[in-house]
Short mmCIF file of C-alpha atoms in Angstrom, two decimals:
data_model
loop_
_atom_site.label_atom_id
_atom_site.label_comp_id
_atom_site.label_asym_id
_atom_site.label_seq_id
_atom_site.Cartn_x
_atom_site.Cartn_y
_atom_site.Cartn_z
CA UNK A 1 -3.76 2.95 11.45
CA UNK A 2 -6.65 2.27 8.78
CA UNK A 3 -6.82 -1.20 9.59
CA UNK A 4 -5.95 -1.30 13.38
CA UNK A 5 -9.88 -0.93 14.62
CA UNK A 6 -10.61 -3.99 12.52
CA UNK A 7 -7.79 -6.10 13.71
CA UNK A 8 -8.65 -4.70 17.25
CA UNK A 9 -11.86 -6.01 17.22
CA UNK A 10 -11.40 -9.44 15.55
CA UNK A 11 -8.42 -10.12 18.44
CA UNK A 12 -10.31 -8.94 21.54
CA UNK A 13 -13.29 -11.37 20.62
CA UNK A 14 -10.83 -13.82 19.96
CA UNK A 15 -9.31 -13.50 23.57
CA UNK A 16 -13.01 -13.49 24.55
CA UNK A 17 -13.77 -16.97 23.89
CA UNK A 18 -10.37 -18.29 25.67
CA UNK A 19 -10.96 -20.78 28.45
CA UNK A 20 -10.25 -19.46 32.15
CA UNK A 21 -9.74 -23.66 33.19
CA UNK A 22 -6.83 -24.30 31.14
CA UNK A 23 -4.86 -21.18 32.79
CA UNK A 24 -5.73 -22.36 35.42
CA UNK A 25 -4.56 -25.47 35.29
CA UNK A 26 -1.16 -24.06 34.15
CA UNK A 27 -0.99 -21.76 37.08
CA UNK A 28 -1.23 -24.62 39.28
CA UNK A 29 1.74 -26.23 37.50
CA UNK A 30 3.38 -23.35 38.49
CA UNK A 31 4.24 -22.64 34.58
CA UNK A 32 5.42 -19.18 33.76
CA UNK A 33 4.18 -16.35 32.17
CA UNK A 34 6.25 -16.77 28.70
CA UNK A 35 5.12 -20.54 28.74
CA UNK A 36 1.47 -20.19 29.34
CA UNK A 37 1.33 -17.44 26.51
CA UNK A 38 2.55 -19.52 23.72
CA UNK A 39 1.25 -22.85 24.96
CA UNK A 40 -2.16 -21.55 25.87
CA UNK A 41 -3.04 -17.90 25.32
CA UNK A 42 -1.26 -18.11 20.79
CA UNK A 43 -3.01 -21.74 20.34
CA UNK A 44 -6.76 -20.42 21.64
CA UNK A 45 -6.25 -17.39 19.49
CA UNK A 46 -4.49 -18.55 16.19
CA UNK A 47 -7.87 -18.19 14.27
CA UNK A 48 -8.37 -15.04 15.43
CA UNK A 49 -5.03 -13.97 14.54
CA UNK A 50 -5.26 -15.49 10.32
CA UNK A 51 -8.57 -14.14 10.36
CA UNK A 52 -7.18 -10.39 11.61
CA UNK A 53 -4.52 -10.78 8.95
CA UNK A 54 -6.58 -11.94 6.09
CA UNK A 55 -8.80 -8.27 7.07
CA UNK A 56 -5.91 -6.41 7.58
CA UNK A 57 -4.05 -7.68 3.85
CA UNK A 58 -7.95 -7.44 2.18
CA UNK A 59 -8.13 -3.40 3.34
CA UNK A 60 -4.27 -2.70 2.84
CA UNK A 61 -4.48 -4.04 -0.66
CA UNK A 62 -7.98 -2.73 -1.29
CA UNK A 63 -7.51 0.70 0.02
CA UNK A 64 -7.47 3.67 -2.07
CA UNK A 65 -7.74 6.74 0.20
CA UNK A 66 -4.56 6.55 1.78
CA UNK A 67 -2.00 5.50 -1.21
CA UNK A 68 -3.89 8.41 -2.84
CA UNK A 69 -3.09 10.71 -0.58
CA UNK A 70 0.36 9.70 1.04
CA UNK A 71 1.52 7.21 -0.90
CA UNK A 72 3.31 9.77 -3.22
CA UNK A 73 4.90 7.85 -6.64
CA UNK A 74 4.61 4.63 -5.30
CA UNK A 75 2.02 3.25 -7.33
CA UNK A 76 -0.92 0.14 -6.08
CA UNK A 77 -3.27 -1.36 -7.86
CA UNK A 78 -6.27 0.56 -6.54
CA UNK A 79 -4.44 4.32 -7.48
CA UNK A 80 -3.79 2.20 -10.81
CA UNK A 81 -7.40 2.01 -11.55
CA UNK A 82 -7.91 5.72 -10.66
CA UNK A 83 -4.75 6.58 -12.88
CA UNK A 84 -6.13 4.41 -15.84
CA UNK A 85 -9.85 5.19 -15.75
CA UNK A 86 -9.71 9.37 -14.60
CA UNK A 87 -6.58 10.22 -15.81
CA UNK A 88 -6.22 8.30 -19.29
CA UNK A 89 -9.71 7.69 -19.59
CA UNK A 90 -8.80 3.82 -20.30
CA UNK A 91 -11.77 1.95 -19.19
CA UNK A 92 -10.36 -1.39 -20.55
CA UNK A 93 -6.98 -1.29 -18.96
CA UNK A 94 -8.86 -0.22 -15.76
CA UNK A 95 -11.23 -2.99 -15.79
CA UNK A 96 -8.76 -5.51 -16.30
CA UNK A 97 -6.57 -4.03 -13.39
CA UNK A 98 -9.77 -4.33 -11.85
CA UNK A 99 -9.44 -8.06 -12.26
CA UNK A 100 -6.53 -8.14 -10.72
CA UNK A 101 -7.18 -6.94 -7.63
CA UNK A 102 -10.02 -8.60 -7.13
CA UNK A 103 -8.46 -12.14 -7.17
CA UNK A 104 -6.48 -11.35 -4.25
CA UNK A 105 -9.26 -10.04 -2.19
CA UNK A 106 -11.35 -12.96 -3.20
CA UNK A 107 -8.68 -15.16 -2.38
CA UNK A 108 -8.27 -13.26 1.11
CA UNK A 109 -11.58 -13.52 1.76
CA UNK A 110 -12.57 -17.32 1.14
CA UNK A 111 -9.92 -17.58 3.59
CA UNK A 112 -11.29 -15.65 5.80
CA UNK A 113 -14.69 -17.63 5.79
CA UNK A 114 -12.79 -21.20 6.31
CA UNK A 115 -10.69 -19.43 9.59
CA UNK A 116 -13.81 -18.06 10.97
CA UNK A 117 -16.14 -21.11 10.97
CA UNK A 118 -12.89 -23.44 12.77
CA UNK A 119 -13.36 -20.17 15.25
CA UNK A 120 -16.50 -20.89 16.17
CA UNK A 121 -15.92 -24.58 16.38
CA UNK A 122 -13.74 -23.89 19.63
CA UNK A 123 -16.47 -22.74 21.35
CA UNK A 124 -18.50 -25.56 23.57
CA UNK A 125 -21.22 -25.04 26.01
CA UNK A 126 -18.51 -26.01 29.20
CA UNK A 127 -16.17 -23.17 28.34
CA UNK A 128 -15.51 -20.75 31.33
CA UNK A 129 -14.74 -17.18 29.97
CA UNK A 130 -11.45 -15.82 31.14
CA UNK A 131 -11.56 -12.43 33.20
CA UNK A 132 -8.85 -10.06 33.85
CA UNK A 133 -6.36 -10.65 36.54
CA UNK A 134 -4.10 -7.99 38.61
CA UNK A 135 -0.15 -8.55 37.53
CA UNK A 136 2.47 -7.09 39.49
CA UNK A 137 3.18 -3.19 39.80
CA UNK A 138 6.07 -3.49 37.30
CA UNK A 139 3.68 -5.32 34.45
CA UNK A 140 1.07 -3.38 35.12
CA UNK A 141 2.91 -0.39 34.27
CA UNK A 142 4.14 -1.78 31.09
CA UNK A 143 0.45 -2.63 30.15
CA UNK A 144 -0.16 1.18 30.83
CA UNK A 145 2.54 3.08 29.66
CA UNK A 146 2.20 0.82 25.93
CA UNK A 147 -1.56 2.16 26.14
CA UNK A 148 -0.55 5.61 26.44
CA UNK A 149 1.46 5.61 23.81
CA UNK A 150 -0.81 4.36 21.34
CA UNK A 151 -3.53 6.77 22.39
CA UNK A 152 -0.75 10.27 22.35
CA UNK A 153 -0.50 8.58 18.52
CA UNK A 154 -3.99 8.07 17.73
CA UNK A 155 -4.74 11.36 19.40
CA UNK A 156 -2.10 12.78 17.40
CA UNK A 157 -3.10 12.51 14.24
CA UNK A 158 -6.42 13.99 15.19
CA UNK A 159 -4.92 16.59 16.62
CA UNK A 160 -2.99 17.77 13.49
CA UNK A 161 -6.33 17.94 11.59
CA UNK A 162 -7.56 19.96 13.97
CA UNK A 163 -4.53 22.68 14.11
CA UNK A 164 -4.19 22.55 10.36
CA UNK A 165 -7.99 23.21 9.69
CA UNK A 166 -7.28 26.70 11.73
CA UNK A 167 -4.37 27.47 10.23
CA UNK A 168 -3.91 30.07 7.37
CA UNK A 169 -1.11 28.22 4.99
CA UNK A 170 -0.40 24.51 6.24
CA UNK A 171 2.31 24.16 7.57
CA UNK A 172 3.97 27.04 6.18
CA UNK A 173 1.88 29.96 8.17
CA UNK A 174 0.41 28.61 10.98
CA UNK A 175 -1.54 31.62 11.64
CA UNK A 176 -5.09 31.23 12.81
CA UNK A 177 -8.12 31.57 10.64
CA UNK A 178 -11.94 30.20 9.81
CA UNK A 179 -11.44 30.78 5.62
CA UNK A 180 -11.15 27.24 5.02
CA UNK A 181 -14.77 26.63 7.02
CA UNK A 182 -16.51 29.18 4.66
CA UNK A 183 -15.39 29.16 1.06
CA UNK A 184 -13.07 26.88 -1.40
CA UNK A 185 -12.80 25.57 -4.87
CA UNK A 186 -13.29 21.80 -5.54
CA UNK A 187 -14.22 19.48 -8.47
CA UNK A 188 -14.38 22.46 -11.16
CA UNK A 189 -16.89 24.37 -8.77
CA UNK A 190 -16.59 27.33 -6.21
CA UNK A 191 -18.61 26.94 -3.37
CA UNK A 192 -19.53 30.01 -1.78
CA UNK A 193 -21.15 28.06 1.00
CA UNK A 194 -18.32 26.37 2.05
CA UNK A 195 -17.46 23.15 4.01
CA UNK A 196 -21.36 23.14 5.08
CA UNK A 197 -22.87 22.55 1.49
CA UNK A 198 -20.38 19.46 0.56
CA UNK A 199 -20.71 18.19 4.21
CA UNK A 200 -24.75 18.55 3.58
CA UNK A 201 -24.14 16.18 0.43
CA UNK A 202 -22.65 13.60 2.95
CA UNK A 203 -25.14 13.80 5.15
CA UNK A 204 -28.06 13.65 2.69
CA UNK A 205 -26.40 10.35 1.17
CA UNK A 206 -25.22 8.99 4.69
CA UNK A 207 -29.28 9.15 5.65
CA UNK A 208 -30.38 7.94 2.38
CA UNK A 209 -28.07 4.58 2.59
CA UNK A 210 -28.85 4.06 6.10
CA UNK A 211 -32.39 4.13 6.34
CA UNK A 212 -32.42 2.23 2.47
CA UNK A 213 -29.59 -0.04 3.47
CA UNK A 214 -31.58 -1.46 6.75
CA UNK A 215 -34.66 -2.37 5.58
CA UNK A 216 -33.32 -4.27 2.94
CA UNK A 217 -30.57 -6.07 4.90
CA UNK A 218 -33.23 -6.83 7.81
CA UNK A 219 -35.94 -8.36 5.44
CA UNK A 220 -33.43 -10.10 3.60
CA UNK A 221 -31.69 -11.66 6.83
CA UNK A 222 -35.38 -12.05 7.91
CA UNK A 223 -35.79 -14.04 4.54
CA UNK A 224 -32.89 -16.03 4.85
CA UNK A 225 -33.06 -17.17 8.77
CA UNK A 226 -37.20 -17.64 9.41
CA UNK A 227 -38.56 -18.91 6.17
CA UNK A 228 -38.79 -22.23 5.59
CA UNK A 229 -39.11 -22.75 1.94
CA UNK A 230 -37.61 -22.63 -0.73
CA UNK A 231 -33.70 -23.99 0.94
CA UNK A 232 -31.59 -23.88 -1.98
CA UNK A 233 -33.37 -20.17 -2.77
CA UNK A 234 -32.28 -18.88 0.88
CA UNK A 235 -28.47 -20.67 0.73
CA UNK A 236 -28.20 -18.61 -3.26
CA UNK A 237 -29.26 -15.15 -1.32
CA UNK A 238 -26.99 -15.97 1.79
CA UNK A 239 -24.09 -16.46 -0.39
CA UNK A 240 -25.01 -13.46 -2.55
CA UNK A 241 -25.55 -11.51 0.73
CA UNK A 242 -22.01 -11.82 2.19
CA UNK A 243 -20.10 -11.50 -1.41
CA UNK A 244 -19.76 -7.90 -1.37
CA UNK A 245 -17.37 -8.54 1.46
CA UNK A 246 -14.72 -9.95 -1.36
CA UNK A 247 -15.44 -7.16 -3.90
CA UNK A 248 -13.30 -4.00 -3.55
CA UNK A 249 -14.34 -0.96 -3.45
CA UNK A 250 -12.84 0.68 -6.94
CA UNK A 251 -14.03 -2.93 -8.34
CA UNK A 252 -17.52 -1.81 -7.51
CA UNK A 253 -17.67 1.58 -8.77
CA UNK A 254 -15.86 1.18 -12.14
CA UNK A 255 -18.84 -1.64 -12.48
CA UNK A 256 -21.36 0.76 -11.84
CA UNK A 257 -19.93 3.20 -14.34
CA UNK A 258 -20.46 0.37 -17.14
CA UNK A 259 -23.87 -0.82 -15.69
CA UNK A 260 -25.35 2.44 -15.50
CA UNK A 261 -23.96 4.89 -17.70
CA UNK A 262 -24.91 2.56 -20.59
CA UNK A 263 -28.55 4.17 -22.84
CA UNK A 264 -29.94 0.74 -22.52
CA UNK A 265 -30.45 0.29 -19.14
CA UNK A 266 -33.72 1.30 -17.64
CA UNK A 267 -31.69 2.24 -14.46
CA UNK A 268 -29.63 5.17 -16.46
CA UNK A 269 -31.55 7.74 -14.74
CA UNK A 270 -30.08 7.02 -11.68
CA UNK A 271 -26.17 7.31 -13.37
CA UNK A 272 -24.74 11.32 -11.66
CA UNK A 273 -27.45 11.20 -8.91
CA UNK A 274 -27.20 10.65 -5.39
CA UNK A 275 -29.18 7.52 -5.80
CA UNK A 276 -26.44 5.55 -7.37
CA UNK A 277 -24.23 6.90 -4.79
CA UNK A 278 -26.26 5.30 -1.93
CA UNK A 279 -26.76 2.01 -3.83
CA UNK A 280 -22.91 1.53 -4.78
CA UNK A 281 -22.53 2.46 -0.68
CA UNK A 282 -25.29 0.03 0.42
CA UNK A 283 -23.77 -2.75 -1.22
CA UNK A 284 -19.66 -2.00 -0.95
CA UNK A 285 -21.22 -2.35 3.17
CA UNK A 286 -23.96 -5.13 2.48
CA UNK A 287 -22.41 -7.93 4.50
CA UNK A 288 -21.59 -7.04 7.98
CA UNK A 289 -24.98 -5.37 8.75
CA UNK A 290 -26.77 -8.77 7.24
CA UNK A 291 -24.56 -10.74 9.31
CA UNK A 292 -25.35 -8.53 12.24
CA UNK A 293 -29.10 -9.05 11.48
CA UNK A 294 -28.66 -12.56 10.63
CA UNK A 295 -27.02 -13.10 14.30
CA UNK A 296 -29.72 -11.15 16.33
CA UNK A 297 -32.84 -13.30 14.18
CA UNK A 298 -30.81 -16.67 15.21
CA UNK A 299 -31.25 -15.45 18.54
CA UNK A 300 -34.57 -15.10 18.84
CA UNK A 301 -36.78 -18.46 19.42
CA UNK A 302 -38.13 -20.12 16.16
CA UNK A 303 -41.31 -20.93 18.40
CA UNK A 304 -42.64 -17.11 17.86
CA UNK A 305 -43.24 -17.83 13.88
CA UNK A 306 -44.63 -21.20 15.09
CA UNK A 307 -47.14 -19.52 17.43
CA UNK A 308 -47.90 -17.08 15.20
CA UNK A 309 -49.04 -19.08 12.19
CA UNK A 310 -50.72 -21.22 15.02
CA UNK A 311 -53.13 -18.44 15.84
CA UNK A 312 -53.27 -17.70 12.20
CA UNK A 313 -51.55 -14.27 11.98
CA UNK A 314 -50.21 -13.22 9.02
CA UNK A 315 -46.24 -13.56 8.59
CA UNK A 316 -46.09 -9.72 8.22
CA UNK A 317 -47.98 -8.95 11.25
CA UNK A 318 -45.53 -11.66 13.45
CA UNK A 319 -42.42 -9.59 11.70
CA UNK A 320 -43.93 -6.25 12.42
CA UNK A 321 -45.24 -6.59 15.70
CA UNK A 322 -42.41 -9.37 17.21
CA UNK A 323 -39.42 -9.77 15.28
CA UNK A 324 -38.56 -6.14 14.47
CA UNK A 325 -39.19 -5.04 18.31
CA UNK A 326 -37.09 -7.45 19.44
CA UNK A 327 -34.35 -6.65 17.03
CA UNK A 328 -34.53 -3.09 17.54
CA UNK A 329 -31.10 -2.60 19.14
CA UNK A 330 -29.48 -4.39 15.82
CA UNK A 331 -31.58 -2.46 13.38
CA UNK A 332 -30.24 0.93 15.21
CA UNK A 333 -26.53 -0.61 14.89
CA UNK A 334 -27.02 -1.96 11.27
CA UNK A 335 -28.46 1.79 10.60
CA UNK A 336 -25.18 3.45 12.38
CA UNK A 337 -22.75 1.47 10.73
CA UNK A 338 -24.33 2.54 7.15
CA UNK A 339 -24.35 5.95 8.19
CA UNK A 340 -20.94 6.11 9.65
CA UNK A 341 -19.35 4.55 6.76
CA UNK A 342 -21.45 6.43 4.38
CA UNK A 343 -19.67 9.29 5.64
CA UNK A 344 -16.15 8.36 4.97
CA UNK A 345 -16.30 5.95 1.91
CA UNK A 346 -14.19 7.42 -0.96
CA UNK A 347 -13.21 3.90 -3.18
CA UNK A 348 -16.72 3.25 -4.57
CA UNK A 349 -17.71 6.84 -5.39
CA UNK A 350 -14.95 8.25 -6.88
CA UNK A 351 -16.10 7.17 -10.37
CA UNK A 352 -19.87 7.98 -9.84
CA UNK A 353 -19.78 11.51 -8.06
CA UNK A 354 -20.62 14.71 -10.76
CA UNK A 355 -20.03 18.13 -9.46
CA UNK A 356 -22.01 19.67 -7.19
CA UNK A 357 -22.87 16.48 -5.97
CA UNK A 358 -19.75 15.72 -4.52
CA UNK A 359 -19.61 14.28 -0.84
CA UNK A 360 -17.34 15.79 2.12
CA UNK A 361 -14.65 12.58 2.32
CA UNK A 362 -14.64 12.42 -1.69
CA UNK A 363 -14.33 16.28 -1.35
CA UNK A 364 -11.22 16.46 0.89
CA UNK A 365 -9.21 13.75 -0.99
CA UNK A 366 -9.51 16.01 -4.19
CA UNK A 367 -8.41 18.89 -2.20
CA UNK A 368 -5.73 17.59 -1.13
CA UNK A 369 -4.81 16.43 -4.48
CA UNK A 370 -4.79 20.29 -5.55
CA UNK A 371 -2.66 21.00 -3.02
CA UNK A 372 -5.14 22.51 -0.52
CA UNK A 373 -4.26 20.91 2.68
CA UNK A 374 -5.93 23.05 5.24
CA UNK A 375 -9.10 22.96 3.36
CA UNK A 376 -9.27 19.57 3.38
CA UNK A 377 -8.42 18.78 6.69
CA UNK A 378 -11.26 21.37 7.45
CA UNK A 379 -13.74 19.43 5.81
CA UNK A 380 -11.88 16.32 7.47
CA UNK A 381 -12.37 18.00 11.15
CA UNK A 382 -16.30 18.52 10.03
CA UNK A 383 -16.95 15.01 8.77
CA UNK A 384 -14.96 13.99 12.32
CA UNK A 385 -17.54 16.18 14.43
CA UNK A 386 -20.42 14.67 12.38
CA UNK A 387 -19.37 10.86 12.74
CA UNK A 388 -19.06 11.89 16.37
CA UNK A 389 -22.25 13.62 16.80
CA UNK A 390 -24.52 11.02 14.77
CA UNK A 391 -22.29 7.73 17.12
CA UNK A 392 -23.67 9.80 20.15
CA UNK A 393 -27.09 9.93 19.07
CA UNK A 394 -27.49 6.50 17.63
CA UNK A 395 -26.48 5.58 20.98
CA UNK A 396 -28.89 7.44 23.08
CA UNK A 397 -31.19 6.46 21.05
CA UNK A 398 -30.07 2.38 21.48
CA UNK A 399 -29.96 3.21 25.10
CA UNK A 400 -33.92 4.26 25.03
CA UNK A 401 -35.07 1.50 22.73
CA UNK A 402 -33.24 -1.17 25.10
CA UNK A 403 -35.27 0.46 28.13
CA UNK A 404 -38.50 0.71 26.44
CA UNK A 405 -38.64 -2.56 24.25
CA UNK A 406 -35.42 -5.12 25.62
CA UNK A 407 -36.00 -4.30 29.58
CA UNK A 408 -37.94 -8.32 29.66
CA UNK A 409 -34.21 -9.71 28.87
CA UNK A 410 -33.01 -8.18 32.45
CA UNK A 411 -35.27 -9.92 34.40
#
């Protein structure tokens, strides 16, 4: 369930670029259904498909919330490293478990790379995009009825949160109540506040590594794609800019814990703030926003820097005035997907987090650990309502930027 958004996305833009002419052609050699789909529709989408699996086996393996919290006895190497470093305080044996994992993931994810650029090869200037057909009552059903079922069990598990965040002793006394809104124990502290003061935490570092994480990942992609010095300089920041994608997230936060909490770095200040918190978040997330970024300034015609430097403007002033208008709509998305992850990330931060500075997702795992199940999947409901609120308003607020700044591009 984790992992089925990412694989959902990765196969429907793999079905995408499929070409309408060769199903076509198969149509009008009368070929069937069964034959066209493994002779056409498996081949055009067998990148797709290793590069789905490869994301799917780097967040199963990677993935700490979940094992944490259902996996029970049965042990991974992520709720190792928690085990080693929280519960034995054995920073050695968790740094080399550390190692571990991270060969896997690196593995996974140099894969990854190789399956994605042959992707792209298949795409040519003469391909016609395939659209979707009508199918007979019967398959059409099918189609629907498989649909519905997958949303009643997405919906489902929502659903539970909800009715257990109301309820007085999950699942044992199901009778309603607000308590677990207003006041619980976490992390060695009681917070007479409530849900709102550790969801305020969240949203305080959600804002902080959003509107950070953006305007370095936009003037870094904008370093990397329009400058035109320095070559070997921009191919050593592109590789360092999507190498976070291969490091996991308990990787990243036990490296943070020997980086910073060591006397001798100038940056130890930062080690129990919410600073550190928003920097471990803006890099676990650094790569798909810069590719974003990187994608929209490839976009964009080379010939504005040229007639900018020809009527002698500064670089700054063609960036500020040009570039970032233009690439409003993916500064607004690179700035949601920070936030939005910001709000649920729990791997990188559950070594760096002090109390009273604990955030809502980080919040509800340890509740759960203690056995409070409706208060956690209180504070679950609230960071749900808050992820839903901000997506809304990031939208709207795409919508006007696209009328104001992009309405040229409908012309």
């Amino acid at each position: 369930f984790y992992a089925f958004p990412h694989a959902l996305i990765i196969l429907v833009a793999a079905l995408a670029l499929a070409d309408a002419r060769l199903y076509e052609a198969a149509e009008s050699l009368r070929a069937s259904s069964a034959r066209i789909f493994f002779t056409i529709t498996l081949p055009s989408v067998k990148y797709g498909l290793m590069s789905a699996a490869f994301v799917v086996f780097t967040l199963a393996i990677t993935d700490f919330g979940a094992p944490k919290v259902v996996g029970g006895d049965y042990d991974v190497l992520a709720t190792d490293i928690y085990n080693k470093v929280v519960g034995q305080q054995n920073f050695a044996m968790g740094a080399t478990i550390s190692t571990l994992l991270l060969i896997p993931a690196g593995v996974a994810f140099v894969l990854d790379r190789i399956v994605q650029r042959r992707q792209m090869a298949q795409v040519t200037a003469d391909i016609t995009p395939l659209g979707p057909k009508p199918h007979s009552p019967l398959v059409q059903t099918a189609i629907f009825i498989f649909c519905l079922l997958l949303a009643v069990f997405v919906l489902s598990i929502y659903g539970i949160v909800i009715v257990g965040a109301f309820t007085r002793y999950w699942p044992y006394d199901l009778s309603l109540t607000i308590r677990h809104f207003t006041r619980f124990y976490v992390a060695g502290a009681h917070h007479s506040a409530g849900a709102l003061l550790i969801l305020w935490n969240s949203v305080k570092m959600a804002t902080i590594t959003a509107s950070v994480g953006t305007i370095v990942v936009f003037c870094n992609a904008y370093l990397v794609e329009k400058t035109r010095r320095l070559n070997w300089a921009r191919s050593v920041l592109y590789l360092l800019s999507i190498m976070p994608l291969a490091v996991p997230g308990m990787v990243l936060g036990l490296s943070y814990i020997f980086a910073f909490n060591d006397p001798r770095n100038p940056f130890n200040f930062l080690y129990g703030t919410m600073g550190i918190m928003a920097i471990s978040t803006i890099f676990h997330y650094y790569t798909v926003p810069f590719l974003t970024a990187t994608t929209a300034l490839k976009q964009m015609d080379p010939e504005f820097e040229a007639i900018g430097e020809s009527l002698e403007a500064p670089f700054y002033r063609t960036f500020w005035r040009v570039t970032v208008p233009m690439a409003l709509p993916a500064v607004i998305a690179i700035a949601t997907y920070f936030f939005l992850n910001a709000l649920v990330t729990i791997s990188a931060l559950v070594f760096l987090f002090v109390p009273g500075k604990e955030v809502a997702a980080l919040a509800a795992m340890l509740l759960d650990d203690a056995g409070e199940s409706a208060q956690a999947m209180a504070l679950s409901l609230l960071i749900l309502v808050t992820g839903l609120v901000a997506r809304g308003l990031f939208s709207l607020l795409t919508r006007g930027v696209k009328q104001r700044t992009q309405a040229w591009t409908q012309r």
